[in-house]
Coordinates of C-alpha atoms in Angstrom, one line a residue:
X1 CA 1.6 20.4 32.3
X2 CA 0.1 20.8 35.8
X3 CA 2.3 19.3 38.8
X4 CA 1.0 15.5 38.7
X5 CA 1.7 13.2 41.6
X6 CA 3.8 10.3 40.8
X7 CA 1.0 8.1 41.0
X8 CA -1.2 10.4 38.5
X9 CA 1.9 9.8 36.3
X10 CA 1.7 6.1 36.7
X11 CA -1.8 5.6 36.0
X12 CA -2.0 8.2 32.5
X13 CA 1.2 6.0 31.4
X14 CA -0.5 2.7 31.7
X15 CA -3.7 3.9 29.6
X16 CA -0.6 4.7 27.0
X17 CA 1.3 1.6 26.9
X18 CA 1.8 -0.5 24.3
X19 CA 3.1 -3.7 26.2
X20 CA 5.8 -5.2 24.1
X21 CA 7.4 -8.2 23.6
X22 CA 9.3 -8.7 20.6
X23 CA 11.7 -10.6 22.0
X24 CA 13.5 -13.4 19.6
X25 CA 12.7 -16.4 22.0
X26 CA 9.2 -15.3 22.3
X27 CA 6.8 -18.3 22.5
X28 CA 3.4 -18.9 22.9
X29 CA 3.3 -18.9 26.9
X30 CA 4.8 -15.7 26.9
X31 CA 2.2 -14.0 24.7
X32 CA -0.2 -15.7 26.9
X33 CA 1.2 -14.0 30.4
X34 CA 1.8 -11.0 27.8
X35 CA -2.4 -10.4 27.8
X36 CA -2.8 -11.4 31.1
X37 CA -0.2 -8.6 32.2
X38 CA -1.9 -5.9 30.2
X39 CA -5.3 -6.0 32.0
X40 CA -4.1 -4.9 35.6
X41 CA -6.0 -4.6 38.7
X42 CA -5.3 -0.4 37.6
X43 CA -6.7 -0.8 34.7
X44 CA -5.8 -2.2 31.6
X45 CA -2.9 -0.6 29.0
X46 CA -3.7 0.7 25.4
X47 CA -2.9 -2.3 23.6
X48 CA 0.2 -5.0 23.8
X49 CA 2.7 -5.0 20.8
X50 CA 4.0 -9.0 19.5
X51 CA 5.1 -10.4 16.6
X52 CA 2.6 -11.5 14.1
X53 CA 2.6 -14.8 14.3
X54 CA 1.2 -14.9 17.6
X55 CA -1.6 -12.0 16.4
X56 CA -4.6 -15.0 15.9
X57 CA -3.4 -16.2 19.7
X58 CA -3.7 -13.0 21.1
X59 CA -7.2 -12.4 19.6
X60 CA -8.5 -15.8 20.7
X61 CA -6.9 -14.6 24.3
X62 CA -8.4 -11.3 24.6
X63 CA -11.5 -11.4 22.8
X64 CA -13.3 -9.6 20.0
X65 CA -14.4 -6.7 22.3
X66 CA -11.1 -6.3 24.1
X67 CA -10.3 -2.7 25.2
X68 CA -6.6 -3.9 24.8
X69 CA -5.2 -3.4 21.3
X70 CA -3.7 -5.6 19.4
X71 CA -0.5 -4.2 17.5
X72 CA 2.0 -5.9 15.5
X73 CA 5.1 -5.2 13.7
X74 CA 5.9 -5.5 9.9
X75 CA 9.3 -5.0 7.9
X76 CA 10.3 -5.6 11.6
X77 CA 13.5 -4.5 12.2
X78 CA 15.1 -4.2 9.1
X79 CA 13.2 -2.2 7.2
X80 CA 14.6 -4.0 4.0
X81 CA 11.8 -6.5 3.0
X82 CA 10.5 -5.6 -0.7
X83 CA 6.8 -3.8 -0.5
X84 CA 5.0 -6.9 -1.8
X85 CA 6.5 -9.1 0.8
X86 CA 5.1 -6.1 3.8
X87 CA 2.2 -6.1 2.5
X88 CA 1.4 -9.4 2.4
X89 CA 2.3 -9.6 5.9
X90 CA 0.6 -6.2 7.1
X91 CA -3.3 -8.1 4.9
X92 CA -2.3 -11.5 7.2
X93 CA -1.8 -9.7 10.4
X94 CA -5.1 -7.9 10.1
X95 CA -6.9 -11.0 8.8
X96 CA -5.5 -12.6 12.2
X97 CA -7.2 -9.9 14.3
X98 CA -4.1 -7.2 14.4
X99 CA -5.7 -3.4 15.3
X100 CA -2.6 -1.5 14.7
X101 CA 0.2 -1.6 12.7
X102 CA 4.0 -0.8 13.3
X103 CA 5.9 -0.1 10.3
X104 CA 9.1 0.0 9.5
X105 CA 10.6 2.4 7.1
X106 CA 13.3 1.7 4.6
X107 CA 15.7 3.5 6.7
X108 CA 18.8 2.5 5.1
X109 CA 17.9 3.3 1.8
X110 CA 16.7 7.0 3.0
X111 CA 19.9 7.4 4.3
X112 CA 21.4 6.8 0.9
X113 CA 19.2 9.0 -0.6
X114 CA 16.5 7.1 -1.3
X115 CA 12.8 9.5 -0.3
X116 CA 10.8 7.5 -2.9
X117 CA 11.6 4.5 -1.2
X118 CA 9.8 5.8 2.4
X119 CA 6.8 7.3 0.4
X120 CA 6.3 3.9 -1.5
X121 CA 6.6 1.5 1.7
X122 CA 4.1 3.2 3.7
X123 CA 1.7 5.0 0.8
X124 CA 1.3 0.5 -0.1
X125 CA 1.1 -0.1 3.5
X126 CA -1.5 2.2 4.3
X127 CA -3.5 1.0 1.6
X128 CA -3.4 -2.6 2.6
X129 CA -4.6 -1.0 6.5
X130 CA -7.5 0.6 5.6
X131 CA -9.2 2.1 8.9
X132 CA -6.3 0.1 10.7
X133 CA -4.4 2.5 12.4
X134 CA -1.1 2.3 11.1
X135 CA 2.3 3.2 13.3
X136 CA 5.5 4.1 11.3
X137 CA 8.9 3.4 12.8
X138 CA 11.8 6.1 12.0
X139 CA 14.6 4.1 13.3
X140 CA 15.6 7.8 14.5
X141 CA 18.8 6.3 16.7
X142 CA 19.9 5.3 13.1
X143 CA 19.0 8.4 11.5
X144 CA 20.5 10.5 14.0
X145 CA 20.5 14.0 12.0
X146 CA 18.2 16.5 13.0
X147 CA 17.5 17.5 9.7
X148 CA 17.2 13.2 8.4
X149 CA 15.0 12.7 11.5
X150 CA 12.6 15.8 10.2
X151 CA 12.4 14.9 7.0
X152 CA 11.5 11.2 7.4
X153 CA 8.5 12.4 9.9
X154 CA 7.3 14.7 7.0
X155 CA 7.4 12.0 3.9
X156 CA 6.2 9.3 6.6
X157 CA 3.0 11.8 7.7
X158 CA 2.6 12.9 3.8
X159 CA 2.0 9.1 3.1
X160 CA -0.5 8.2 5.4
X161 CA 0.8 7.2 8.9
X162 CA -1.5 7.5 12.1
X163 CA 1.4 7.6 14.4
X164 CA 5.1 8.6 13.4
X165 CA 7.2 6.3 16.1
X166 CA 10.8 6.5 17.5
X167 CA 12.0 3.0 17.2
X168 CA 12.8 -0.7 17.1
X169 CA 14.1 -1.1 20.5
X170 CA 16.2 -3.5 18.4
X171 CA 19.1 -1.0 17.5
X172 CA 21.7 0.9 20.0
X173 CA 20.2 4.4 20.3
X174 CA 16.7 3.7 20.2
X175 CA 14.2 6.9 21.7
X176 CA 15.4 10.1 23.1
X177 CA 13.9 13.6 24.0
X178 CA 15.5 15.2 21.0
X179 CA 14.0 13.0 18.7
X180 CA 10.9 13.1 20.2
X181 CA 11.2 17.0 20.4
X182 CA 11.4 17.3 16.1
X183 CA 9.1 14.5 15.5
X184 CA 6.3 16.2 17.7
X185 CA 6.9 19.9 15.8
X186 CA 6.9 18.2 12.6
X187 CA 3.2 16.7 13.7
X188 CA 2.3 20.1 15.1
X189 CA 3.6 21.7 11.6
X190 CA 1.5 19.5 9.8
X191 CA -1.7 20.3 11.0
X192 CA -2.7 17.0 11.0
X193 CA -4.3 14.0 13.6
X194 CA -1.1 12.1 13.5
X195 CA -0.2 10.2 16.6
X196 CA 3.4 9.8 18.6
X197 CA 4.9 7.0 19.7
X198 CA 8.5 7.0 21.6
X199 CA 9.8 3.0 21.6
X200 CA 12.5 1.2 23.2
X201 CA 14.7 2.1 26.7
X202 CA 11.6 3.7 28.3
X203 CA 11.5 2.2 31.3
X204 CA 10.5 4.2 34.2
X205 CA 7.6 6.6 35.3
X206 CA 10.2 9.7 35.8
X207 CA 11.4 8.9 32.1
X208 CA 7.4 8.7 30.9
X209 CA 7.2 12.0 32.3
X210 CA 9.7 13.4 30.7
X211 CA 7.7 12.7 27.5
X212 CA 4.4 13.6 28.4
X213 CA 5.5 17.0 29.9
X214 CA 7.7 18.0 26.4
X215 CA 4.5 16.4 24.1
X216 CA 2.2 18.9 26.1
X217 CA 4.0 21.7 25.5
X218 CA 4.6 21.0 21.5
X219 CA 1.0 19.9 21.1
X220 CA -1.4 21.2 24.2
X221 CA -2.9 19.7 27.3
X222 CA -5.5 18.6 25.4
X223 CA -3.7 16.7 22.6
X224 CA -2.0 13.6 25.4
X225 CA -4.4 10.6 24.9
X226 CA -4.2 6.7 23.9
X227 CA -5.4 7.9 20.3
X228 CA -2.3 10.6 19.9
X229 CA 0.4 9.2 22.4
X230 CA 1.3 5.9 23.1
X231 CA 5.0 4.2 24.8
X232 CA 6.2 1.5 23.3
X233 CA 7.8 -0.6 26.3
X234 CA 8.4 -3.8 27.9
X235 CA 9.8 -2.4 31.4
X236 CA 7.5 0.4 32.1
X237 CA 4.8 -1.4 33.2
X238 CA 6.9 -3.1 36.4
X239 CA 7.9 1.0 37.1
X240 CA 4.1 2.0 36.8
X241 CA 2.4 -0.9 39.0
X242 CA 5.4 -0.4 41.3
X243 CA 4.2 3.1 41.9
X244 CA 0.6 2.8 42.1
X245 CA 1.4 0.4 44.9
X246 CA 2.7 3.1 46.4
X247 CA 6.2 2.5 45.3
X248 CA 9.1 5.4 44.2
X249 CA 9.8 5.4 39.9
X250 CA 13.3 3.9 39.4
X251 CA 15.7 6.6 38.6
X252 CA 15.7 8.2 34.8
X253 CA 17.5 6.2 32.9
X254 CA 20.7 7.7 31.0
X255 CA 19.6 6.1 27.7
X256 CA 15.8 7.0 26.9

């Protein structure tokens, strides 16, 4: 990756982000400043990321012709809602206007053993998206093991996902550069137009950089755009606006 200013830094991040808030006490005035926060004097960010019961609200916020995607999460954070029950809510949530949807794997039972159980959830879930881009969570700070962390990016890329993502943000260990690092080469590996998406603890432009600079050198300059790589983050944008004002990134954090 060429030698980017911080500030070139700051402004690729922000047409990345997927501004989060799935936060438990999230109400309705909070998804309101949500939307307002994700069209910035800089521009606006990729989409915002809420709950989906506040998916119609957003919509009637930003409009049908919004450049800012709406994504929402499903089988969110447990990963232990029965298929039926996900997609009933992933149908709902696209009724309500949702572009994008973040999935949840059946971690728990993978870990047990359980592959058939990943290739079910998302193979019914991306039936029920149709053309709506759909995101699947890992839980990879769960999964920890290299070799568990490959695996569930290849049956979760085999089914059907747009975008193979690090996290909740709802567990201790959510993204880090070594999951990132198998999860891009098992994308390159497949040969496929599957997306990226590291969630949860990303909250500076030094750490964003750290990302984009290891994605480019997996995938190629040319692969690093809001239809390949998106952050999942509620901090990052404070870090970003901070240093397009003209601002230093806050230090790397020591837990990505």
């Amino acid at each position: 990756m060429e030698l980017l200013s911080p500030r070139e830094v700051a402004s690729f991040a922000l047409s990345l982000l997927d501004l989060t808030n799935l936060r438990d006490d999230c109400d309705a005035a909070a998804i309101e400043k949500l939307c307002e926060r994700a069209q910035t004097p800089a521009g606006s960010t990729a989409a915002i990321c809420i709950w989906p019961r506040f998916v119609a609200q957003a919509r009637g916020i930003l409009g049908a012709d919004s450049k800012v995607k709406i994504a929402t999460v499903v089988n969110f954070p447990s990963g232990e809602l029965p298929v039926e029950t996900v997609v009933a809510e992933t149908s709902q949530a696209i009724a309500d206007g949702a572009d994008e949807i973040d999935l949840v794997i059946p971690y728990r039972a993978f870990l047990a053993g359980d592959e058939d159980a990943v290739t079910t959830m998302v193979s019914a879930v991306r039936a029920a998206c149709g053309p709506t881009t759909l995101k699947v969570i890992l839980e990879t700070g769960e999964l920890k093991d290299s070799g568990k962390i490959r695996r569930a990016s290849e049956l979760a890329i085999a089914a059907g996902a747009d975008f193979i993502k690090t996290s909740t943000g709802k567990v201790q260990v959510n993204a880090t550069l070594e999951a990132a690092d198998i999860m891009l080469q098992v994308i390159r590996d497949s040969r496929k137009n599957v997306g990226f998406k590291p969630a949860g603890g990303i909250s500076s432009v030094a750490d964003a950089d750290l990302y984009l600079r290891l994605a480019e050198t997996i995938m190629g300059a040319n692969w690093l755009m809001p239809s390949t790589f998106r952050f999942g983050a509620s901090g990052l944008l404070d870090d970003i606006l901070s240093v397009l004002n003209g601002g230093a990134s806050a230090r790397v954090s020591s837990a990505y």
